[in-house]
JSON list of C-alpha atoms and ligand atoms in Angstrom, two decimals:
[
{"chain": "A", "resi": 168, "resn": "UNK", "atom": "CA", "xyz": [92.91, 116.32, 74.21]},
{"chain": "A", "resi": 169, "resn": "UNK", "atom": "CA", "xyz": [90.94, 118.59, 76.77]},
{"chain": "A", "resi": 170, "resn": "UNK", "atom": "CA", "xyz": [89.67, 115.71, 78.48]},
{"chain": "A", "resi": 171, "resn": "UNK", "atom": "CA", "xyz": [92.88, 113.13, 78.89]},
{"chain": "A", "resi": 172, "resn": "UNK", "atom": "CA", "xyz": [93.26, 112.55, 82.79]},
{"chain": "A", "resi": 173, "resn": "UNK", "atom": "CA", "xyz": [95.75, 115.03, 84.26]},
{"chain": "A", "resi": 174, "resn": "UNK", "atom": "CA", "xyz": [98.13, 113.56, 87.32]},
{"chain": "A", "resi": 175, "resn": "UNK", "atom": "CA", "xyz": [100.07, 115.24, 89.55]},
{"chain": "A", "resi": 176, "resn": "UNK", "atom": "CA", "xyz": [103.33, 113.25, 90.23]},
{"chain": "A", "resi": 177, "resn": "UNK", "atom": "CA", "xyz": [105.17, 113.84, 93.82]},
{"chain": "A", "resi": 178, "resn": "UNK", "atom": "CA", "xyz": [108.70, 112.73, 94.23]},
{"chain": "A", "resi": 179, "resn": "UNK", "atom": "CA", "xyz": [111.62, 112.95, 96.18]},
{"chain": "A", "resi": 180, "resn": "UNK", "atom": "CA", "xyz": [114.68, 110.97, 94.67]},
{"chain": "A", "resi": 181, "resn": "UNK", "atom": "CA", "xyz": [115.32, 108.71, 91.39]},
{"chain": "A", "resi": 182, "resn": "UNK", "atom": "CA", "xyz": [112.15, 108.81, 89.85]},
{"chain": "A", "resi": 183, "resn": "UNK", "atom": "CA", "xyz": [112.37, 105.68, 87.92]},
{"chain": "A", "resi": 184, "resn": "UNK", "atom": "CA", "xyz": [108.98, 105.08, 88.19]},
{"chain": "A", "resi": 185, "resn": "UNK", "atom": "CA", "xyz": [107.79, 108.58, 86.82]},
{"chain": "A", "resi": 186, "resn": "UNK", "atom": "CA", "xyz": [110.04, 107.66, 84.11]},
{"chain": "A", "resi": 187, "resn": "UNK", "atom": "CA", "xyz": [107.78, 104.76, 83.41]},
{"chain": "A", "resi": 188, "resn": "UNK", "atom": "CA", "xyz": [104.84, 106.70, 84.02]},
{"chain": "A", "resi": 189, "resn": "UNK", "atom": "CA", "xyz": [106.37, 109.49, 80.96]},
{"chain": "A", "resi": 190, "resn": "UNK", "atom": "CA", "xyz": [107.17, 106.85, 78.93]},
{"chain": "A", "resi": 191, "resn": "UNK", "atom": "CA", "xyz": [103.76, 104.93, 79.03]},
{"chain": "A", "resi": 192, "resn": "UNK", "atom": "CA", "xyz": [101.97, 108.23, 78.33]},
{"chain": "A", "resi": 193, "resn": "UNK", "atom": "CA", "xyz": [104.26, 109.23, 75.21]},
{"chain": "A", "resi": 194, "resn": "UNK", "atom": "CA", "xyz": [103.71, 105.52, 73.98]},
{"chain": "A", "resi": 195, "resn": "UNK", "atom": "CA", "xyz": [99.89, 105.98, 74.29]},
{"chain": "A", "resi": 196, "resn": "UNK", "atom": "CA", "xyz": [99.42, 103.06, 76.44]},
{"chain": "A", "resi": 197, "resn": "UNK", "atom": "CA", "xyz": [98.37, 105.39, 79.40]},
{"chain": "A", "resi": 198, "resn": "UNK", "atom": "CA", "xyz": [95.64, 107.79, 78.36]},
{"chain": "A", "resi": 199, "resn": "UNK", "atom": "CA", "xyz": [96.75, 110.67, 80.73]},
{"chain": "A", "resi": 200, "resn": "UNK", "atom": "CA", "xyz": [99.56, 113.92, 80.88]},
{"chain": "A", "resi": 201, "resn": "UNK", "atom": "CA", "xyz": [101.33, 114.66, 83.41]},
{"chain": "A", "resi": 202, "resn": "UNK", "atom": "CA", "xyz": [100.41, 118.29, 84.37]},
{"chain": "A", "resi": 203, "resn": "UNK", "atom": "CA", "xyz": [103.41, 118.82, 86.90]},
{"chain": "A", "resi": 204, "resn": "UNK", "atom": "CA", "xyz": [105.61, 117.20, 88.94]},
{"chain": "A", "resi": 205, "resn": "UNK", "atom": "CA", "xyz": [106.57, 118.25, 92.94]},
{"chain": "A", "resi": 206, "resn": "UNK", "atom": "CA", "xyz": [109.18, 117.43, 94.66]},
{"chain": "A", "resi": 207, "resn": "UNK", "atom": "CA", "xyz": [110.37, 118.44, 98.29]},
{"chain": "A", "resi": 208, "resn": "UNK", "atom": "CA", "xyz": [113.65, 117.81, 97.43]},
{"chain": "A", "resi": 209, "resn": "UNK", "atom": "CA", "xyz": [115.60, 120.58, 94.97]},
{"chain": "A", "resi": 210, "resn": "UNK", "atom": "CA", "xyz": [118.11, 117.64, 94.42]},
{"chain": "A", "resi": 211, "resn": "UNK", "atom": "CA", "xyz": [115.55, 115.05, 92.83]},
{"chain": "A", "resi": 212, "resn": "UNK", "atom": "CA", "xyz": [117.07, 113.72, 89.84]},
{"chain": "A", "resi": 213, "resn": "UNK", "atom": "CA", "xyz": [112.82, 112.90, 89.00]},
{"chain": "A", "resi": 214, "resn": "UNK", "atom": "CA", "xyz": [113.10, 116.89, 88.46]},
{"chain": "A", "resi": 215, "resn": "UNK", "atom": "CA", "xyz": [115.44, 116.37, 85.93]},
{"chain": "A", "resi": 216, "resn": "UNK", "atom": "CA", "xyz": [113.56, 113.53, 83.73]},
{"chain": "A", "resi": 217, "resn": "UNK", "atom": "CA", "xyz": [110.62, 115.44, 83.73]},
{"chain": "A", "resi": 218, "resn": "UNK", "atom": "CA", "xyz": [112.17, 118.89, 82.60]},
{"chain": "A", "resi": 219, "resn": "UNK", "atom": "CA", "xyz": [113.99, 117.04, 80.08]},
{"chain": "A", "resi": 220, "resn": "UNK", "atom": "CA", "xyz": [110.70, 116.02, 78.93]},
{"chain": "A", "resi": 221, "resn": "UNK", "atom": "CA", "xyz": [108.43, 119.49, 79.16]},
{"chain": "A", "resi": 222, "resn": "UNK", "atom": "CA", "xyz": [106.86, 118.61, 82.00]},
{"chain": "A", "resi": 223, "resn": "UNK", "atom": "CA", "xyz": [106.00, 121.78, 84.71]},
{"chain": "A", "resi": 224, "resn": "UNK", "atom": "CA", "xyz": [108.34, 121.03, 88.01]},
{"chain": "A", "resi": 225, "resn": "UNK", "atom": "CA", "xyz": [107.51, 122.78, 91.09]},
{"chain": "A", "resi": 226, "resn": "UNK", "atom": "CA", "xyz": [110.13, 122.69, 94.26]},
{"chain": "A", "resi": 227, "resn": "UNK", "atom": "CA", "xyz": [108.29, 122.89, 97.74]},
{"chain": "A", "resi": 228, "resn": "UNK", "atom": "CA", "xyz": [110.81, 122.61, 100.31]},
{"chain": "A", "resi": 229, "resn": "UNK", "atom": "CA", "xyz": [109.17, 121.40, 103.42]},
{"chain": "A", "resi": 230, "resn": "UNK", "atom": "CA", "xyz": [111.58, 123.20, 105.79]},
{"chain": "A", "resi": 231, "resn": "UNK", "atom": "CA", "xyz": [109.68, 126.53, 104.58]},
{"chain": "A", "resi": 232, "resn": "UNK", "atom": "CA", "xyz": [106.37, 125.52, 105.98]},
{"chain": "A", "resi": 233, "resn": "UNK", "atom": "CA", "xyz": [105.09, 125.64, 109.87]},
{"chain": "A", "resi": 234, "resn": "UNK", "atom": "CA", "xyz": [103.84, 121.94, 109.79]},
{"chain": "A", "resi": 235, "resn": "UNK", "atom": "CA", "xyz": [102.22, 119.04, 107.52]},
{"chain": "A", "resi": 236, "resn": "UNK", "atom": "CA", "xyz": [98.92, 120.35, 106.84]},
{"chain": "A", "resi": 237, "resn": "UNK", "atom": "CA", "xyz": [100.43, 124.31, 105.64]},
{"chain": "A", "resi": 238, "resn": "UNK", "atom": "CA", "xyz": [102.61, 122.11, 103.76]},
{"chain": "A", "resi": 239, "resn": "UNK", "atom": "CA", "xyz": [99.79, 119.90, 102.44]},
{"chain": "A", "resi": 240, "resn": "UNK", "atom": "CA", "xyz": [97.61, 123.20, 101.35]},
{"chain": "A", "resi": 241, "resn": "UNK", "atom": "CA", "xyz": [100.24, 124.43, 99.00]},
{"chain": "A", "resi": 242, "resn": "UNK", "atom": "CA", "xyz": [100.19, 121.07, 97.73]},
{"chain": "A", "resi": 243, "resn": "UNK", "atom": "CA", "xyz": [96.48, 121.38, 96.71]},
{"chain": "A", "resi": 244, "resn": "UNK", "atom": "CA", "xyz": [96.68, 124.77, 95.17]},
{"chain": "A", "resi": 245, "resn": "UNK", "atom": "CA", "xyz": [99.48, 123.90, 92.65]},
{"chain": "A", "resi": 246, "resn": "UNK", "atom": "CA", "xyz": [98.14, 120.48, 91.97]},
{"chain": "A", "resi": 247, "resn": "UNK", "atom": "CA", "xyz": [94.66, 122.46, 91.39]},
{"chain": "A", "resi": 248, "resn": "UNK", "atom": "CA", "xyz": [96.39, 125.28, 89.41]},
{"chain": "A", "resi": 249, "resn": "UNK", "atom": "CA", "xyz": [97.96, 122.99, 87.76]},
{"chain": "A", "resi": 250, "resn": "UNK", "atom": "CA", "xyz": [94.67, 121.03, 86.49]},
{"chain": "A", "resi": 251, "resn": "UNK", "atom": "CA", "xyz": [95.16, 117.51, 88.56]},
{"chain": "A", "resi": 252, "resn": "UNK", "atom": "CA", "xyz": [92.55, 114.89, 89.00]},
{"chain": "A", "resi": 253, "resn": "UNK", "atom": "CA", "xyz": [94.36, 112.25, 90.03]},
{"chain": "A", "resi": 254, "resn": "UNK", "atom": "CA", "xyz": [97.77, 112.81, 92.40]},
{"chain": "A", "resi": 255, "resn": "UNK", "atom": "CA", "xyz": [100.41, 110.14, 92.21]},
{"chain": "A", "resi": 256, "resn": "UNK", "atom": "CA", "xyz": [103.23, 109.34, 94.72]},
{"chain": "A", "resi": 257, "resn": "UNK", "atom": "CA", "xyz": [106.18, 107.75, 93.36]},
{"chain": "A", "resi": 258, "resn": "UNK", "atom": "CA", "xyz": [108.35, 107.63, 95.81]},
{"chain": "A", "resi": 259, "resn": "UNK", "atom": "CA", "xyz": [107.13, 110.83, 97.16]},
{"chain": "A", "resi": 260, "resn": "UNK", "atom": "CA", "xyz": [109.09, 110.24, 101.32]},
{"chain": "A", "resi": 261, "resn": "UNK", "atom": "CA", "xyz": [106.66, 112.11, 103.24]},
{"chain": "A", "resi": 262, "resn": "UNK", "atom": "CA", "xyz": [103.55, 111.62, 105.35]},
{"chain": "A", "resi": 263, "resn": "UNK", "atom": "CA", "xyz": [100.63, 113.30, 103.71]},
{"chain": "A", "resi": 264, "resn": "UNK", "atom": "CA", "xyz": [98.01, 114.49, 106.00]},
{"chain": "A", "resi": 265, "resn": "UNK", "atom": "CA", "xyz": [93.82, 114.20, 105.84]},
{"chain": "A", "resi": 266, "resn": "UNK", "atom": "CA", "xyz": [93.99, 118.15, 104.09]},
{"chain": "A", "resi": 267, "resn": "UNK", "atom": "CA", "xyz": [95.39, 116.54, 101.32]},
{"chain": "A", "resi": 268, "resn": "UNK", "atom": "CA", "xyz": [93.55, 113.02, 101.39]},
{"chain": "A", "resi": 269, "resn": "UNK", "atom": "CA", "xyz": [90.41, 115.28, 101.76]},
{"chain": "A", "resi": 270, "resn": "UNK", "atom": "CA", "xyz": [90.86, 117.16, 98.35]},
{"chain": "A", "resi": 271, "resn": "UNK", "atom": "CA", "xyz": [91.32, 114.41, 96.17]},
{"chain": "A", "resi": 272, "resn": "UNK", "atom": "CA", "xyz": [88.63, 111.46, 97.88]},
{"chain": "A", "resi": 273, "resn": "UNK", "atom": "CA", "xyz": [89.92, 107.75, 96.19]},
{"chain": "A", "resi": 274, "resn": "UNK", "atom": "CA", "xyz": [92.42, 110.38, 93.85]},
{"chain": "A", "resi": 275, "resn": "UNK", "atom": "CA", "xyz": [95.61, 109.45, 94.80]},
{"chain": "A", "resi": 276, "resn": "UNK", "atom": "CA", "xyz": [97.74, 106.46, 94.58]},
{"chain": "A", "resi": 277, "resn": "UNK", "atom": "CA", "xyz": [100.67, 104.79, 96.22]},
{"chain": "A", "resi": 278, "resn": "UNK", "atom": "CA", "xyz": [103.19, 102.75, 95.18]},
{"chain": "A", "resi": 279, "resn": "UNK", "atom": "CA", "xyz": [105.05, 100.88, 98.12]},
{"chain": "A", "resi": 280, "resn": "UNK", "atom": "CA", "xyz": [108.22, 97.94, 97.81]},
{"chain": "A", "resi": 281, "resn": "UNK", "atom": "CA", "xyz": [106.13, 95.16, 99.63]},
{"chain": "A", "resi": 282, "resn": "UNK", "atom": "CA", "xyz": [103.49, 93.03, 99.03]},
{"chain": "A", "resi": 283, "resn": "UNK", "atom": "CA", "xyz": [100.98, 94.97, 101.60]},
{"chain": "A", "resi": 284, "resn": "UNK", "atom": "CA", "xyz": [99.36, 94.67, 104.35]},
{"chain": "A", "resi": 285, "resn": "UNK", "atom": "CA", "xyz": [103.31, 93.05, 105.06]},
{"chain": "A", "resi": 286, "resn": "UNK", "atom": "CA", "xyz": [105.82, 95.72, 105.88]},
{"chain": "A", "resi": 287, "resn": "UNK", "atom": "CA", "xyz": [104.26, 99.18, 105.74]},
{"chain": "A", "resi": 288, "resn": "UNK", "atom": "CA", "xyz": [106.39, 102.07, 106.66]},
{"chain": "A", "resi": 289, "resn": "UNK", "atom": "CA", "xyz": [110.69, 102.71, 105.46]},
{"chain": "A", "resi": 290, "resn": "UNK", "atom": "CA", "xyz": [112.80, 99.93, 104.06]},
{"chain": "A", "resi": 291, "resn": "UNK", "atom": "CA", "xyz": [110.25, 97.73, 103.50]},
{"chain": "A", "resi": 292, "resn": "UNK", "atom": "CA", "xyz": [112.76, 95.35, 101.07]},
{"chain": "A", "resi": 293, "resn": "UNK", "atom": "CA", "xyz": [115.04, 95.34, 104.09]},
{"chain": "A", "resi": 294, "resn": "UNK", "atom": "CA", "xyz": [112.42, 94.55, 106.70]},
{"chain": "A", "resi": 295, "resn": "UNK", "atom": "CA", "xyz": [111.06, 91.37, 104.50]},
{"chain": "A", "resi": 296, "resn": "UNK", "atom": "CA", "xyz": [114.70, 90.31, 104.20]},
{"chain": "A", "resi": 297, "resn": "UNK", "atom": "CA", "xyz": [115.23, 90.10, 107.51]},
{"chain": "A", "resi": 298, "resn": "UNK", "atom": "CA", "xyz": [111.62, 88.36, 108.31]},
{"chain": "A", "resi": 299, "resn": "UNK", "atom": "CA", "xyz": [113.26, 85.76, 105.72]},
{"chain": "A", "resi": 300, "resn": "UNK", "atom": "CA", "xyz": [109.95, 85.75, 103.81]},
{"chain": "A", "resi": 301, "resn": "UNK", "atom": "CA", "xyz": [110.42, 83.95, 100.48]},
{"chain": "A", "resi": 302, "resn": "UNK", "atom": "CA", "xyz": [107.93, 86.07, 98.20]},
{"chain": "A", "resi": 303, "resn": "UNK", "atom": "CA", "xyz": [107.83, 89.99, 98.09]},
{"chain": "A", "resi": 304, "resn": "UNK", "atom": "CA", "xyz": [106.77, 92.38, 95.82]},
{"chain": "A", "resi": 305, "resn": "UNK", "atom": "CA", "xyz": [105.23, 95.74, 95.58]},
{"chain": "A", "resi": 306, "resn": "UNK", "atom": "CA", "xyz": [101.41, 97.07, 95.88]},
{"chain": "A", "resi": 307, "resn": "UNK", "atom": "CA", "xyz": [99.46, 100.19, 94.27]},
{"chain": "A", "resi": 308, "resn": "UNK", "atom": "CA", "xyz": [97.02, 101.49, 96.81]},
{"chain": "A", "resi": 309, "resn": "UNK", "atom": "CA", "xyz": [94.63, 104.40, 97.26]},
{"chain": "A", "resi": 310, "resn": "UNK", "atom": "CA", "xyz": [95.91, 106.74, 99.64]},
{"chain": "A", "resi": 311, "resn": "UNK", "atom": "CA", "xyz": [94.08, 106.98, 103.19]},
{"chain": "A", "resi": 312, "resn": "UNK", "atom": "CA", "xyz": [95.07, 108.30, 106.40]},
{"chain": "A", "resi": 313, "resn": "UNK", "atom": "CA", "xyz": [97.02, 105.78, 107.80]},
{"chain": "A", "resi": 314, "resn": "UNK", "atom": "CA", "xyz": [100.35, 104.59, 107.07]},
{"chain": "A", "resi": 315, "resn": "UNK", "atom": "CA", "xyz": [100.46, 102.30, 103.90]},
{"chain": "A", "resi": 316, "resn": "UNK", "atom": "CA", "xyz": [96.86, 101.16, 104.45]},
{"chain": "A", "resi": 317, "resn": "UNK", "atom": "CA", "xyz": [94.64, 101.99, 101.69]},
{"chain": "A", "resi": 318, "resn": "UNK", "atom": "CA", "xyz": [92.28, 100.38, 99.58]},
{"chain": "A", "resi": 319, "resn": "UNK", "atom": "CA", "xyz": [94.87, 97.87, 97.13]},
{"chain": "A", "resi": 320, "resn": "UNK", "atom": "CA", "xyz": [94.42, 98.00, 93.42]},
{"chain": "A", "resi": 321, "resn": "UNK", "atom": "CA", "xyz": [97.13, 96.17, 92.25]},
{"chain": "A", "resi": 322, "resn": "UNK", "atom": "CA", "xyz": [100.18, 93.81, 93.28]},
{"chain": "A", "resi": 323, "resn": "UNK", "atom": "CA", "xyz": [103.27, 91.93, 91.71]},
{"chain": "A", "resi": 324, "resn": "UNK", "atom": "CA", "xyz": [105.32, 89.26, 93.64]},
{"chain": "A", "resi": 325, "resn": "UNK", "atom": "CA", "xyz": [108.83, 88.78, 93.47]},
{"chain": "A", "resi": 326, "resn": "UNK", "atom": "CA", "xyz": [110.89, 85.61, 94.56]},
{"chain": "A", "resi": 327, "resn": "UNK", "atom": "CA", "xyz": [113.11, 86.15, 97.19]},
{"chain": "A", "resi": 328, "resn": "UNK", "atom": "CA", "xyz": [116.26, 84.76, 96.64]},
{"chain": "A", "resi": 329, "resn": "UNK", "atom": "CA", "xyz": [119.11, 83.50, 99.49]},
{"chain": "A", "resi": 330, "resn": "UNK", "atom": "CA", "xyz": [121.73, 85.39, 98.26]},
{"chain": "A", "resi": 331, "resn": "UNK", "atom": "CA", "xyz": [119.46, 88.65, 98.02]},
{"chain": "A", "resi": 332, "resn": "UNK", "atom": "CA", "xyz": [120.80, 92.15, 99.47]},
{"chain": "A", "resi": 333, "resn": "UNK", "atom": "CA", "xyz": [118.36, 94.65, 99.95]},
{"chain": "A", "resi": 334, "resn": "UNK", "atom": "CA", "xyz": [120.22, 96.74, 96.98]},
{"chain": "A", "resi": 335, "resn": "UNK", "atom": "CA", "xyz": [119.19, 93.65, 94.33]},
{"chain": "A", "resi": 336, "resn": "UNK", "atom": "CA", "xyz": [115.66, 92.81, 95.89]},
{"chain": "A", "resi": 337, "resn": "UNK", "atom": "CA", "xyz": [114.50, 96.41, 95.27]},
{"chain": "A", "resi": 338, "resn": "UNK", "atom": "CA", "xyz": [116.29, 95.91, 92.16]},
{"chain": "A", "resi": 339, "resn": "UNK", "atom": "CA", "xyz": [114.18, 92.92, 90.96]},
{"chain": "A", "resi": 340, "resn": "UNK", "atom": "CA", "xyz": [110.41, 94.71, 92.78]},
{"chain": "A", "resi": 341, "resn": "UNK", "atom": "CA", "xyz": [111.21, 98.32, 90.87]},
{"chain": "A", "resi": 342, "resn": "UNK", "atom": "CA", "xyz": [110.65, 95.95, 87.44]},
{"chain": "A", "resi": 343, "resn": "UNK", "atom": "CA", "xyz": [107.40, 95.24, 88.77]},
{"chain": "A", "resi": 344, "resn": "UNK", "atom": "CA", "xyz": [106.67, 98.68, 89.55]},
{"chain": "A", "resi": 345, "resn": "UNK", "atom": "CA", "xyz": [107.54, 100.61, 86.89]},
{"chain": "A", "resi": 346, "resn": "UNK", "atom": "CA", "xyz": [104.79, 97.72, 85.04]},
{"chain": "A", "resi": 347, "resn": "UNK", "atom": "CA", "xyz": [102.19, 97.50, 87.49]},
{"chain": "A", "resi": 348, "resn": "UNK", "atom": "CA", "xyz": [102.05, 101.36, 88.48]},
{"chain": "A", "resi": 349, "resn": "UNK", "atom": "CA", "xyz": [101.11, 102.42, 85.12]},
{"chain": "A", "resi": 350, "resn": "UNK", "atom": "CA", "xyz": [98.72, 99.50, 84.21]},
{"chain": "A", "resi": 351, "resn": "UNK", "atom": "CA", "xyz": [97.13, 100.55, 87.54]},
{"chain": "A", "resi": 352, "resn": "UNK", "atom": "CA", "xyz": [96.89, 103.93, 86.66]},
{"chain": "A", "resi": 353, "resn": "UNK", "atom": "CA", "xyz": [95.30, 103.30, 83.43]},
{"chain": "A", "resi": 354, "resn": "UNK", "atom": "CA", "xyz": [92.69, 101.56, 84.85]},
{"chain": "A", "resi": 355, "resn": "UNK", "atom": "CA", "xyz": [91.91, 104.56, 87.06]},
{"chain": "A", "resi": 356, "resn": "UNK", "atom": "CA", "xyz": [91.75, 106.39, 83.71]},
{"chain": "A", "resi": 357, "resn": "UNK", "atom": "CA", "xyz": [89.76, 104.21, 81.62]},
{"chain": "A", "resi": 358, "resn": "UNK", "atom": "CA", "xyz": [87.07, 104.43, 84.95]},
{"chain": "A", "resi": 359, "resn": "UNK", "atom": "CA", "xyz": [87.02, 101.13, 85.70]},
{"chain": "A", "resi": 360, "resn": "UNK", "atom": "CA", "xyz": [88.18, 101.76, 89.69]},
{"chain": "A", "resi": 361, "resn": "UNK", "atom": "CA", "xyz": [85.42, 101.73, 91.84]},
{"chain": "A", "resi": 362, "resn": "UNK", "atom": "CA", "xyz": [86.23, 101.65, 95.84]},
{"chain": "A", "resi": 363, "resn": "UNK", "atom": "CA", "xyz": [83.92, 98.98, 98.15]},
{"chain": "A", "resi": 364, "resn": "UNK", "atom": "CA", "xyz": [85.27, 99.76, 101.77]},
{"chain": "A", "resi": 365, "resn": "UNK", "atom": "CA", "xyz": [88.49, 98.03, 101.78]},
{"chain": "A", "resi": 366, "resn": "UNK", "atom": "CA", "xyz": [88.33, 96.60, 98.30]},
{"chain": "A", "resi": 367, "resn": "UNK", "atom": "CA", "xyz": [88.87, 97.82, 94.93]},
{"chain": "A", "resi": 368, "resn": "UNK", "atom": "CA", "xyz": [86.68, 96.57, 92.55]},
{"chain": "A", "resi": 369, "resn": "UNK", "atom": "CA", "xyz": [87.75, 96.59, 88.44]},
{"chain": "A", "resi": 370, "resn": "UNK", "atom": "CA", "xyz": [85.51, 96.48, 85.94]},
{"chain": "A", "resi": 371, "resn": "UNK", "atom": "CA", "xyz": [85.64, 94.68, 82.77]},
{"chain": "A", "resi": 372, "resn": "UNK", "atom": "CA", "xyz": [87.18, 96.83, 79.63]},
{"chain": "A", "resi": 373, "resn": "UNK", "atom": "CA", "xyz": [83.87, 97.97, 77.45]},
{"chain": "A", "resi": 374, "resn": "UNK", "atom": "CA", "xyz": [83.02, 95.14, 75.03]},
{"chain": "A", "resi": 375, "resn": "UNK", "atom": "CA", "xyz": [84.19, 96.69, 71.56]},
{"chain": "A", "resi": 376, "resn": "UNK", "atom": "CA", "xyz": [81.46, 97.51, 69.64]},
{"chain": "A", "resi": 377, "resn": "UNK", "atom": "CA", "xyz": [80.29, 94.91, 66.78]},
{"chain": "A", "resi": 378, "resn": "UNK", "atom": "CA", "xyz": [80.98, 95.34, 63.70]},
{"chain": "A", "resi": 379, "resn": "UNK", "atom": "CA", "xyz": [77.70, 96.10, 61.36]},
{"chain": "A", "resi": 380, "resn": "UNK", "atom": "CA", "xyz": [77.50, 93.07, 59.09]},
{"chain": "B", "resi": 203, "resn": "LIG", "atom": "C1", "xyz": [110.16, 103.01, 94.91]},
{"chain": "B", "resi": 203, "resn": "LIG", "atom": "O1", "xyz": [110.80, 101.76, 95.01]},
{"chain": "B", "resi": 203, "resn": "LIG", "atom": "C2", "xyz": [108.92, 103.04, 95.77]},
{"chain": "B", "resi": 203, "resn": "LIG", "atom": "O2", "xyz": [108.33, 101.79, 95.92]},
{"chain": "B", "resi": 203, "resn": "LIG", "atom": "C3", "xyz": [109.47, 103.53, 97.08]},
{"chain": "B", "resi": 203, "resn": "LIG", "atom": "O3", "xyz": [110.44, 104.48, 96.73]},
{"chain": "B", "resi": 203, "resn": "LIG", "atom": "C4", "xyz": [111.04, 104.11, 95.50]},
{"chain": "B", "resi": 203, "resn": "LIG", "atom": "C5", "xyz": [111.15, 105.32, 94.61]},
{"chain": "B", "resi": 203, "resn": "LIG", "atom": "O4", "xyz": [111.91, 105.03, 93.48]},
{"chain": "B", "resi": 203, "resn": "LIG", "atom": "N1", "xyz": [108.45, 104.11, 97.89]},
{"chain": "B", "resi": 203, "resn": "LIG", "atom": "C6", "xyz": [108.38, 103.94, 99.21]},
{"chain": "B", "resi": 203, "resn": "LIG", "atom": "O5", "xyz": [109.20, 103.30, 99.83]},
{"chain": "B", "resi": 203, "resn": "LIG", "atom": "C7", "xyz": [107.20, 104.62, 99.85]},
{"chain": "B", "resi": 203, "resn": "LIG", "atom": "N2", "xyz": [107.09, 104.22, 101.23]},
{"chain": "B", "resi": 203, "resn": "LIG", "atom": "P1", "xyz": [111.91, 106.00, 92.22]},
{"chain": "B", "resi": 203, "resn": "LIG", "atom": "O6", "xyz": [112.17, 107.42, 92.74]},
{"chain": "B", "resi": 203, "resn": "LIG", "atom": "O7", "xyz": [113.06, 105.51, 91.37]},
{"chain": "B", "resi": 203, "resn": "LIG", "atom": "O8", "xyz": [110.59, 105.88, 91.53]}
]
């Protein structure tokens, strides 16, 4: 399988949606391996699902490092010695910088708990409860240098409903994510991704080939 699509996944907490991510790829409805998974938190119970399943883990605790972009270099090399093409954040709770952005151009994908460009930045499910909007969801992007602004490739809306805390609204968008985040990274696989300025264009599947009469 030399030439399956290798990700990089960085996390810092659950990892829920890596789980989704392992579990699509061992079901063979997302053509890639995971080739490691970072995490700047030790604690990371995402550490712990992916050892259980083979996968490399590497700890980089960002205390160590004398700012971002040293941090951000390190990144590169083990996502390079580790074979990555494409680098995925789920629920990775740092700021990357343009050193990273810069080594993988259109390669790396965000997942973020709002239906985008509405409520960029921390507790997005808290900040659309308290705008009172009635739909959210959550958004797959490509990763550029600003703050939860890149290029969208996918979305999934989510009724908001009265009674909703912010613990059962993120509740109710992480089944979205853990569907769209894989579909969306299968797409990326099967090269159908191509980025137009701001838009993301996807190209049809290829038409199977006929069958010889
Ligand atoms: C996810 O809900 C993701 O949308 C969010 O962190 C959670 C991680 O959950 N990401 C952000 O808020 C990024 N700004 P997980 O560790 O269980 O996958």
């Amino acid at each position: 399988m030399g030439n399956l699509l290798t990700i990089g996944v960085l996390v810092s907490g659950n990892g829920t949606n890596l789980q989704s991510i392992i579990d699509r790829c061992n079901d063979g409805s997302l053509t890639a391996r995971i080739g490691c998974v970072i995490s700047n938190n030790a604690d990371a119970f995402a550490l712990e699902r992916a050892r259980k399943h083979g996968i490399p883990t590497i700890h980089l605790n960002h205390r160590e490092f004398s700012g971002r972009e040293a941090y951000d270099a390190t990144l590169i090399k083990v996502l390079r010695d580790h074979g990555v093409d494409l680098v995925i954040l789920a629920g990775f709770m740092r700021i990357i910088t343009p050193v990273l952005i810069d080594a993988f151009p259109n390669a790396i994908m965000n997942i973020h708990p709002a239906l985008l460009p509405a409520f960029p930045g921390l507790h997005a499910q808290r900040q659309a409860l308290e705008y009172g909007v009635k739909i959210s969801g959550c958004t797959v992007h490509f990763v550029d240098a600003g703050t939860d602004t890149g290029p969208i490739i996918m979305q999934a809306a989510v009724a908001v409903d009265t009674d909703d805390t912010e613990e059962s609204l993120s509740a109710r968008i992480q089944l979205e994510e853990h569907r769209i985040f894989p579909l969306a990274i299968q797409l990326y696989a099967a090269g159908r991704l191509t980025v137009e300025g701001r838009r993301v264009v996807v190209s049809s599947p290829p038409v199977a080939a006929q069958k010889p009469r």
